[in-house]
Short mmCIF file of C-alpha atoms in Angstrom, two decimals:
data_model
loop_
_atom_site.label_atom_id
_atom_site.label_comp_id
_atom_site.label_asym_id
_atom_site.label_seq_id
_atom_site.Cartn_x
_atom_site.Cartn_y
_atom_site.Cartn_z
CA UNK A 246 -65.33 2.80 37.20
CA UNK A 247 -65.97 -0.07 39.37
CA UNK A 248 -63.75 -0.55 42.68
CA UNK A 249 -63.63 -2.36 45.85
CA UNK A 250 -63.55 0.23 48.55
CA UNK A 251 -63.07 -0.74 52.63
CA UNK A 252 -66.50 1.30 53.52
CA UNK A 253 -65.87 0.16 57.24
CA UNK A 254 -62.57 -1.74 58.42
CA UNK A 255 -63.38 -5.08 60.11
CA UNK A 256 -63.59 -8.76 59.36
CA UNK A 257 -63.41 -9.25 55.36
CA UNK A 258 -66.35 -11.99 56.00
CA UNK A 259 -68.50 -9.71 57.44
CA UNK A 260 -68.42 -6.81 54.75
CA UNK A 261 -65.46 -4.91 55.24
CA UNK A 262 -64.81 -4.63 51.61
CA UNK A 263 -67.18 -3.48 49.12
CA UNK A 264 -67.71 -2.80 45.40
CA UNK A 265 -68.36 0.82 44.37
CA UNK A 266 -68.71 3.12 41.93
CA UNK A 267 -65.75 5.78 42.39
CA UNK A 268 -64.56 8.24 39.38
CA UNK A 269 -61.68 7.63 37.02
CA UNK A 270 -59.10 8.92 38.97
CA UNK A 271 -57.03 12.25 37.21
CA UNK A 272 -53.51 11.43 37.31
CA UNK A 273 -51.66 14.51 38.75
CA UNK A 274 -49.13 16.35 36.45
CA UNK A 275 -46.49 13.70 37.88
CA UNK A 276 -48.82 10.67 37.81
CA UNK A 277 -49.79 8.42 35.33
CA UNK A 278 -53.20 6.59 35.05
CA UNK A 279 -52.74 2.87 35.08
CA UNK A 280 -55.48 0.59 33.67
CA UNK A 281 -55.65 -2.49 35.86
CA UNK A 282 -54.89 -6.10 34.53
CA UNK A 283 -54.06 -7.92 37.48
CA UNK A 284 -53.46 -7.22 41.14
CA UNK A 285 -52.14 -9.03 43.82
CA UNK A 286 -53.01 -10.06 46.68
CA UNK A 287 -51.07 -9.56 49.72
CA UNK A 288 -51.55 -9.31 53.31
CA UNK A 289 -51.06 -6.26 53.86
CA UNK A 290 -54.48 -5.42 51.94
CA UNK A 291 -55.79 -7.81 54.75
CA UNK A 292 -54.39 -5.40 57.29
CA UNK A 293 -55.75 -2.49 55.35
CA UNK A 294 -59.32 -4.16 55.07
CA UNK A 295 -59.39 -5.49 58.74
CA UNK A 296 -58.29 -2.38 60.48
CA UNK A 297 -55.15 -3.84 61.83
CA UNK A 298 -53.48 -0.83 60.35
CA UNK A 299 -54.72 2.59 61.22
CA UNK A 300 -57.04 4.22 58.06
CA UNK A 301 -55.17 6.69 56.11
CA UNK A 302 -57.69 6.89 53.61
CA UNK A 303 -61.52 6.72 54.09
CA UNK A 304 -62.47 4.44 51.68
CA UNK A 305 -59.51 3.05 49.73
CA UNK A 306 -59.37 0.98 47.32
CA UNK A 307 -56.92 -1.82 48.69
CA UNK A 308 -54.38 -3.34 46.38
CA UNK A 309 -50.56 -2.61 45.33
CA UNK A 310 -49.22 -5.55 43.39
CA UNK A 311 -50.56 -4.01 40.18
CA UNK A 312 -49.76 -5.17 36.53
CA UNK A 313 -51.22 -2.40 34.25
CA UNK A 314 -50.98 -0.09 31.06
CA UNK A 315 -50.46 3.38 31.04
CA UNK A 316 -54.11 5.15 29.88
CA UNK A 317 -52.84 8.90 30.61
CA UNK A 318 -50.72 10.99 32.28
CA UNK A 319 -49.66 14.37 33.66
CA UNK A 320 -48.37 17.48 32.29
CA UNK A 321 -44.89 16.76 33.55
CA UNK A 322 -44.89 12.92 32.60
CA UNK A 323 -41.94 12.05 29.68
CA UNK A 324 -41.17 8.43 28.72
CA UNK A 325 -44.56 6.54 29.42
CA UNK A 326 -46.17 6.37 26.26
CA UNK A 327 -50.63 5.05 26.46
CA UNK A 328 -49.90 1.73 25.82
CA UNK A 329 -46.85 0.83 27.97
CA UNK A 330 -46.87 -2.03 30.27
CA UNK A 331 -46.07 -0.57 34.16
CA UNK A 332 -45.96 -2.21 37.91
CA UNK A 333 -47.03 -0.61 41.03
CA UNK A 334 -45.89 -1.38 44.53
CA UNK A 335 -46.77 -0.58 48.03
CA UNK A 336 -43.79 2.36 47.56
CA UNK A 337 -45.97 5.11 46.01
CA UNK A 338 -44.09 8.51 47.50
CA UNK A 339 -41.63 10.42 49.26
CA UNK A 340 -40.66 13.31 50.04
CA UNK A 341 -37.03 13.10 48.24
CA UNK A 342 -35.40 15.35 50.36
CA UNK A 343 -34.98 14.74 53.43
CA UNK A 344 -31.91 12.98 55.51
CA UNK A 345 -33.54 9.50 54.80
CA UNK A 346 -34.27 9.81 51.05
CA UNK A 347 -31.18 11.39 50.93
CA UNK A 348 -28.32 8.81 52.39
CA UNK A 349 -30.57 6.04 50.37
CA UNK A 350 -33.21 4.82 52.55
CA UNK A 351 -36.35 6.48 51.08
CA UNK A 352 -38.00 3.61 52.78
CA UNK A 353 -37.58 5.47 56.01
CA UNK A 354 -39.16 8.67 55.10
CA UNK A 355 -41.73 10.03 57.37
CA UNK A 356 -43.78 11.42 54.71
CA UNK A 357 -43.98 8.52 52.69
CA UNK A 358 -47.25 7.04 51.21
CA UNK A 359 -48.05 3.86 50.11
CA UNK A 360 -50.92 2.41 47.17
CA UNK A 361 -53.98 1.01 48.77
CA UNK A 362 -53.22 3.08 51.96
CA UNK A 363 -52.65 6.25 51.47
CA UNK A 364 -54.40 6.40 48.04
CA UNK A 365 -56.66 4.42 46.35
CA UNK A 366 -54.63 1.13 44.65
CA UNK A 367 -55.51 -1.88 42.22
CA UNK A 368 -58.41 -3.57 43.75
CA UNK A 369 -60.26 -1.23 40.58
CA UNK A 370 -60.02 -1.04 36.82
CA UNK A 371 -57.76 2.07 37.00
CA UNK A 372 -55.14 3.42 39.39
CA UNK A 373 -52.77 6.00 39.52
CA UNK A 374 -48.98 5.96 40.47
CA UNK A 375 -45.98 9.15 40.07
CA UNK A 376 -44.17 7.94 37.41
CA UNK A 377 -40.85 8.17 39.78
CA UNK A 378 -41.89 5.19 41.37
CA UNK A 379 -44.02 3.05 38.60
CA UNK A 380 -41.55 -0.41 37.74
CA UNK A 381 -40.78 -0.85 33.60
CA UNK A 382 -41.89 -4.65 33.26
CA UNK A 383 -40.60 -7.58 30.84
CA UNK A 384 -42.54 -7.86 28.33
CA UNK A 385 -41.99 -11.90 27.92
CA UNK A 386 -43.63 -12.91 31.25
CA UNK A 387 -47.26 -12.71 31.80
CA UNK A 388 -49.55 -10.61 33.38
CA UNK A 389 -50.74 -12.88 36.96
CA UNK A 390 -46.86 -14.24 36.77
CA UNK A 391 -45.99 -10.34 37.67
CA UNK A 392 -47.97 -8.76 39.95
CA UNK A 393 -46.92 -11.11 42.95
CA UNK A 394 -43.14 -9.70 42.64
CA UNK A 395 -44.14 -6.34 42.88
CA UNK A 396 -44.83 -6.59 46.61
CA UNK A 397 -44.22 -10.22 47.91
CA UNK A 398 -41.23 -10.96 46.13
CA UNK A 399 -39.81 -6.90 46.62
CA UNK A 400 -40.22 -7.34 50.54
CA UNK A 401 -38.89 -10.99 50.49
CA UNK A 402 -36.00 -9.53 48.86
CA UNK A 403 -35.72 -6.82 51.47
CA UNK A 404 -36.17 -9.21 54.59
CA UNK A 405 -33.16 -11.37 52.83
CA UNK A 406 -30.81 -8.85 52.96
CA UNK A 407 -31.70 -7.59 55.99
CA UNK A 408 -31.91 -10.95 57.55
CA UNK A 409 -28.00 -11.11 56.85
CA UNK A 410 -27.51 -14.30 55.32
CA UNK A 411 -23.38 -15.41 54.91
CA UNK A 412 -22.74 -16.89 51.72
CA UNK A 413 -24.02 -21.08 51.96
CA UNK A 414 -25.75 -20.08 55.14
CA UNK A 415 -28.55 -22.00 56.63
CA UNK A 416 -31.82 -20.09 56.28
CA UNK A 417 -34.99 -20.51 58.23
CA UNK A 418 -38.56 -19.25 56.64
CA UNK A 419 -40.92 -19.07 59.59
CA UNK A 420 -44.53 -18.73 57.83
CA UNK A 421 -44.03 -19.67 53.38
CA UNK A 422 -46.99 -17.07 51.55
CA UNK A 423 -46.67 -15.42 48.94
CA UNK A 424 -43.47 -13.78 49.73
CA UNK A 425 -41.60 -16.62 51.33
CA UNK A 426 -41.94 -18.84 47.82
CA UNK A 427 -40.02 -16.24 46.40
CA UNK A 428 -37.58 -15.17 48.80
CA UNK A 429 -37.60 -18.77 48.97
CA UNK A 430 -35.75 -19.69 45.58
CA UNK A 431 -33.68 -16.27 45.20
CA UNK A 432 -32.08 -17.33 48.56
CA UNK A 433 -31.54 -21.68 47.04
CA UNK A 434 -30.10 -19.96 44.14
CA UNK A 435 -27.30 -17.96 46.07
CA UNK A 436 -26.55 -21.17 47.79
CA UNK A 437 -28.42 -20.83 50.85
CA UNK A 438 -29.89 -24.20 52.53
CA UNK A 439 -33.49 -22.98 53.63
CA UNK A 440 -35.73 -24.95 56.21
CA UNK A 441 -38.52 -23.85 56.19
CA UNK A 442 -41.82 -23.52 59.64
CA UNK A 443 -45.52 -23.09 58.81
CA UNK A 444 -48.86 -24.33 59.55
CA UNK A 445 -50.00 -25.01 56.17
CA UNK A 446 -49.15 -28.92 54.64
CA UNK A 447 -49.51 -27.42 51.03
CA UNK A 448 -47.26 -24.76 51.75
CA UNK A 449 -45.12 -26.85 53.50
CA UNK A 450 -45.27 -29.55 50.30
CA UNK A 451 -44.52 -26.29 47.84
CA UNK A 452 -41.58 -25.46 49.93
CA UNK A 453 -39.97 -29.13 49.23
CA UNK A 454 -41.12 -28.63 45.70
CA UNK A 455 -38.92 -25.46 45.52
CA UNK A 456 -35.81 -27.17 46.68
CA UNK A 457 -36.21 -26.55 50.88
CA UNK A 458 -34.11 -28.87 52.92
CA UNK A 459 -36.92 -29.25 55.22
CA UNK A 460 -40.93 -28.24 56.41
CA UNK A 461 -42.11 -28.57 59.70
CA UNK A 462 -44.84 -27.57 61.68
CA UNK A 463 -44.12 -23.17 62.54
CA UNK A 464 -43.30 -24.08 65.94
CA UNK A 465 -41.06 -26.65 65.20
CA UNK A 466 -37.05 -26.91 65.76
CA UNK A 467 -35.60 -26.85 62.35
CA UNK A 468 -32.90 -29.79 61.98
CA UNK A 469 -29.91 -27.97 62.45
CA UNK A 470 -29.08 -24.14 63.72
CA UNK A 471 -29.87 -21.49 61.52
CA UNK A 472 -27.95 -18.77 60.58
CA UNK A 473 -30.45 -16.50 59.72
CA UNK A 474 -34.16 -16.32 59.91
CA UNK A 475 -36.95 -14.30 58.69
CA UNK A 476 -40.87 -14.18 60.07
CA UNK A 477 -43.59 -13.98 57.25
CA UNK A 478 -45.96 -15.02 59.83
CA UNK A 479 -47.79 -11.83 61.39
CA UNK A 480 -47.50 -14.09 64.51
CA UNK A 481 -45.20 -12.32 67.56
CA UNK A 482 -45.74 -15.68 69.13
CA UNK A 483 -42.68 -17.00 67.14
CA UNK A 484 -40.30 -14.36 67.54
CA UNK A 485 -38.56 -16.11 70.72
CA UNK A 486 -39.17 -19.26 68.84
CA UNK A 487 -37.34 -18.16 65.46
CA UNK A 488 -34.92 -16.96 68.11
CA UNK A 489 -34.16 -20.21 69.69
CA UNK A 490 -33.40 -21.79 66.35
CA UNK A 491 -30.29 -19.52 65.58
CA UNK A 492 -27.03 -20.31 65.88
CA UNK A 493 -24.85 -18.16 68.22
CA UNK A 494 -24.30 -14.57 66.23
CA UNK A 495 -27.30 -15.12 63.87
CA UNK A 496 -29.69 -12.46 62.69
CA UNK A 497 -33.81 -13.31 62.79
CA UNK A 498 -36.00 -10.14 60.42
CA UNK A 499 -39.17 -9.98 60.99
CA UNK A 500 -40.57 -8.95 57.36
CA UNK A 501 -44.32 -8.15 57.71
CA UNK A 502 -45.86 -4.73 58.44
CA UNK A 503 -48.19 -5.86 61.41
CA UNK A 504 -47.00 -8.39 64.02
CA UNK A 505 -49.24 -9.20 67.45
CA UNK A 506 -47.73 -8.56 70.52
CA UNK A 507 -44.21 -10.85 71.27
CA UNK A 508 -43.84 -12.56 74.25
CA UNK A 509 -41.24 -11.71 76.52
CA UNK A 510 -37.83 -12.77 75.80
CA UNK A 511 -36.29 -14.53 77.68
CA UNK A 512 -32.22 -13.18 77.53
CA UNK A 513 -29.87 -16.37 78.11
CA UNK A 514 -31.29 -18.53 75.65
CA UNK A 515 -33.19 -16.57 73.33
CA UNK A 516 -30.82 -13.27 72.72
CA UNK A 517 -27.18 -14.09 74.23
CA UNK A 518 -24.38 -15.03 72.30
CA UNK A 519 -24.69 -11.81 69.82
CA UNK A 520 -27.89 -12.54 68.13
CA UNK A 521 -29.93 -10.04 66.48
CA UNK A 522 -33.46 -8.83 66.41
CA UNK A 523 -34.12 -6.66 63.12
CA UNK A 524 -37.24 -5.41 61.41
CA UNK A 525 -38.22 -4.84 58.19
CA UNK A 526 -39.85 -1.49 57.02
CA UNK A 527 -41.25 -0.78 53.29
CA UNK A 528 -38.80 -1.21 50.58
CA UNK A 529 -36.74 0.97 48.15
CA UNK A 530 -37.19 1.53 44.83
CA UNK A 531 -34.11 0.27 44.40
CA UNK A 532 -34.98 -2.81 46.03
CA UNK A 533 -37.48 -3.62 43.37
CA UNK A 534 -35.28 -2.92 40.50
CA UNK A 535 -32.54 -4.94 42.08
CA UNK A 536 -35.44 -7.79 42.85
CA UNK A 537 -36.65 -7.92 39.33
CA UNK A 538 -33.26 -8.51 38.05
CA UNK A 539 -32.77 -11.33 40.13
CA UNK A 540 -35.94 -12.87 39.33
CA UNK A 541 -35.09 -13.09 35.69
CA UNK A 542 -31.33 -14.23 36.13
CA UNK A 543 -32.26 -17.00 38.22
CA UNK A 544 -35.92 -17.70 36.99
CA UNK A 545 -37.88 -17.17 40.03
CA UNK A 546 -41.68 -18.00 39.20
CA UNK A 547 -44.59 -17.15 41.73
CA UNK A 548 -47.19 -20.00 42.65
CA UNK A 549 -50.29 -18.32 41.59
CA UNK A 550 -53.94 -18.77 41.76
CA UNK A 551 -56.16 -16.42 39.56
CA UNK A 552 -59.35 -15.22 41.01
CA UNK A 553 -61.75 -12.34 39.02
CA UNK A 554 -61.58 -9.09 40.20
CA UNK A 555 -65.25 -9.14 41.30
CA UNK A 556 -64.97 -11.89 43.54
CA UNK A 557 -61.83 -10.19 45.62
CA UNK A 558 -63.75 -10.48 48.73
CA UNK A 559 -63.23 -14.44 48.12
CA UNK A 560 -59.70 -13.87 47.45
CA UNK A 561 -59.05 -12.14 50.90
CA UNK A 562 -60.75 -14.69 52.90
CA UNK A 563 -58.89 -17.43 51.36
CA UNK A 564 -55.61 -15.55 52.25
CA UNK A 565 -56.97 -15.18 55.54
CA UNK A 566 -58.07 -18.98 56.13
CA UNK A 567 -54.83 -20.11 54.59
CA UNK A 568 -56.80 -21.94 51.73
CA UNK A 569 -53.80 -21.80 49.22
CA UNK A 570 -50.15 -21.91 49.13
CA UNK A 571 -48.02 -18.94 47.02
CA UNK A 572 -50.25 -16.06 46.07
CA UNK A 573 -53.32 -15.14 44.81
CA UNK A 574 -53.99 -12.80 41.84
CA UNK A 575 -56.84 -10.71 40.91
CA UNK A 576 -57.99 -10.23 36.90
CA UNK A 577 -59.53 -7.08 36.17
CA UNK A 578 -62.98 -8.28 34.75
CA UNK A 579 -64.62 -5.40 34.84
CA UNK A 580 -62.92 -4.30 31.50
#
């Protein structure tokens, strides 16, 4: 089959990523082999390419927004006919037993792997994923509509919760990609009034489209306090900024899985008065299940932009430039 593989992390624009031949993966006896429709494309497979995360696989094949049908599967696979329509996220295993998986926070575990890390993900015409931890999809919403909620929207969800949010609070969105938009209008559904920071003047014109109160400039003081805030941006730079902007006992979570280096903070005005510092690590499956509910009940819909598989090194340098607001989705089409 034909896959993008990082042959040498560094700058995407300077050949990072490149197209291979690689086998058709075997699915293990827990596994099923997903054939690639669409793919996402998130950040994190920016990190992945770039080296901003250490390699855990020499190689991989970045990409874990994936939209697919099951081609195959293991011995021990029951329910997941050739044919069905599956999702796979970042989540791809854990060890299930120990304290963390146990009390409900399998996003904690220390032997946990991830798609497009750990093993080879959706940047490819076939993947694999245990079927513990591949999502059952709607069938009534399209392919490229999908795959950005698998990842984006799953963290977004995560960082919302965790970004503790009191019922009509004031929200700010410091950065508004692909998982902002949707955290975005799960959070103006609930009630929530979100302003929203960011460099980008399209993103900032989606995030009025979407029903934000406001969009500024990232470094700019939203119009009133928040209560809560949540960093997209992989920019430490903001954390005392995001800070700043909260109302006495509010809660700032910073969402992404790389962050450069924060400033110091400075106590008095940036973490007195009870305010809290939190960070946001993986997701549960649970998370996505809950996420993907909510997306249908309140109709959340992902900005996309549809790029062919083959031209994914495009993709990822647009992400990295800023060139579009939402997310960008890769077609498989390679066949």
């Amino acid at each position: 089959m034909r896959a993008w593989s990082v042959v040498r992390p560094g700058p995407v624009e300077k050949g990072a990523l490149r197209l291979v031949e690689k086998p058709v993966p075997v699915p293990e006896d827990d596994e099923l082999l997903v054939r690639v429709r669409a793919c996402g494309v998130c950040r994190t497979d920016l990190h992945v390419t770039e080296g901003d995360l250490p390699v855990r696989r020499v190689g991989v094949t970045p990409g874990h927004e994936v939209v697919g049908v099951v081609a195959g599967a293991g011995a021990a696979v029951r329910g997941f006919p050739v044919g069905d329509r599956v999702g796979v996220a970042w989540l791809r295993r854990t060890d299930g037993g120990c304290g963390y998986c146990r009390r409900g926070a399998e996003n904690l575990c220390a032997r946990s792997e991830y798609t497009g890390w750990h093993a080879d993900g959706g940047y490819a015409q076939y993947t694999t994923v245990p079927a513990a931890f591949a999502y059952r999809l709607p069938e009534d919403v399209p392919d490229v509509a999908l795959a950005p909620l698998l990842c984006a929207g799953i963290i977004g969800h995560r960082a919302l919760r965790r970004a503790a949010l009191p019922a009509g609070g004031r929200l700010g969105l410091y950065g508004f990609g692909g998982s902002a938009h949707l955290c975005a209008q799960v959070a103006i559904a609930e009630g929530a009034t979100v302003h929203v920071m960011t460099r980008g003047e399209r993103a900032r014109l989606l995030a009025l489209e979407l029903g934000a109160a406001s969009a500024q400039d990232a470094c700019a003081r939203p119009p009133e306090a928040l209560d809560s805030a949540i960093l997209f941006a992989p920019v430490g730079d903001l954390v005392p900024v995001a800070l700043r902007a909260l109302d006495r006992g509010g809660t700032l979570a910073v969402a992404g899985i790389h962050l450069t280096d924060t400033p110091p903070l400075h106590y008095e005005t940036e973490l007195f008065y009870e305010k809290q510092l939190r960070s946001v690590t993986s997701n549960t499956r649970e998370d996505g299940r809950e996420f993907l509910t909510l997306a249908a009940r309140h109709g959340v819909q992902a900005t996309t932009h549809s790029y062919p598989l083959s031209r994914a090194v495009e993709a990822l340098g647009d992400l990295k430039a800023g060139r579009f607001d939402g997310a960008a989705v890769l077609v498989n089409d390679f066949g």
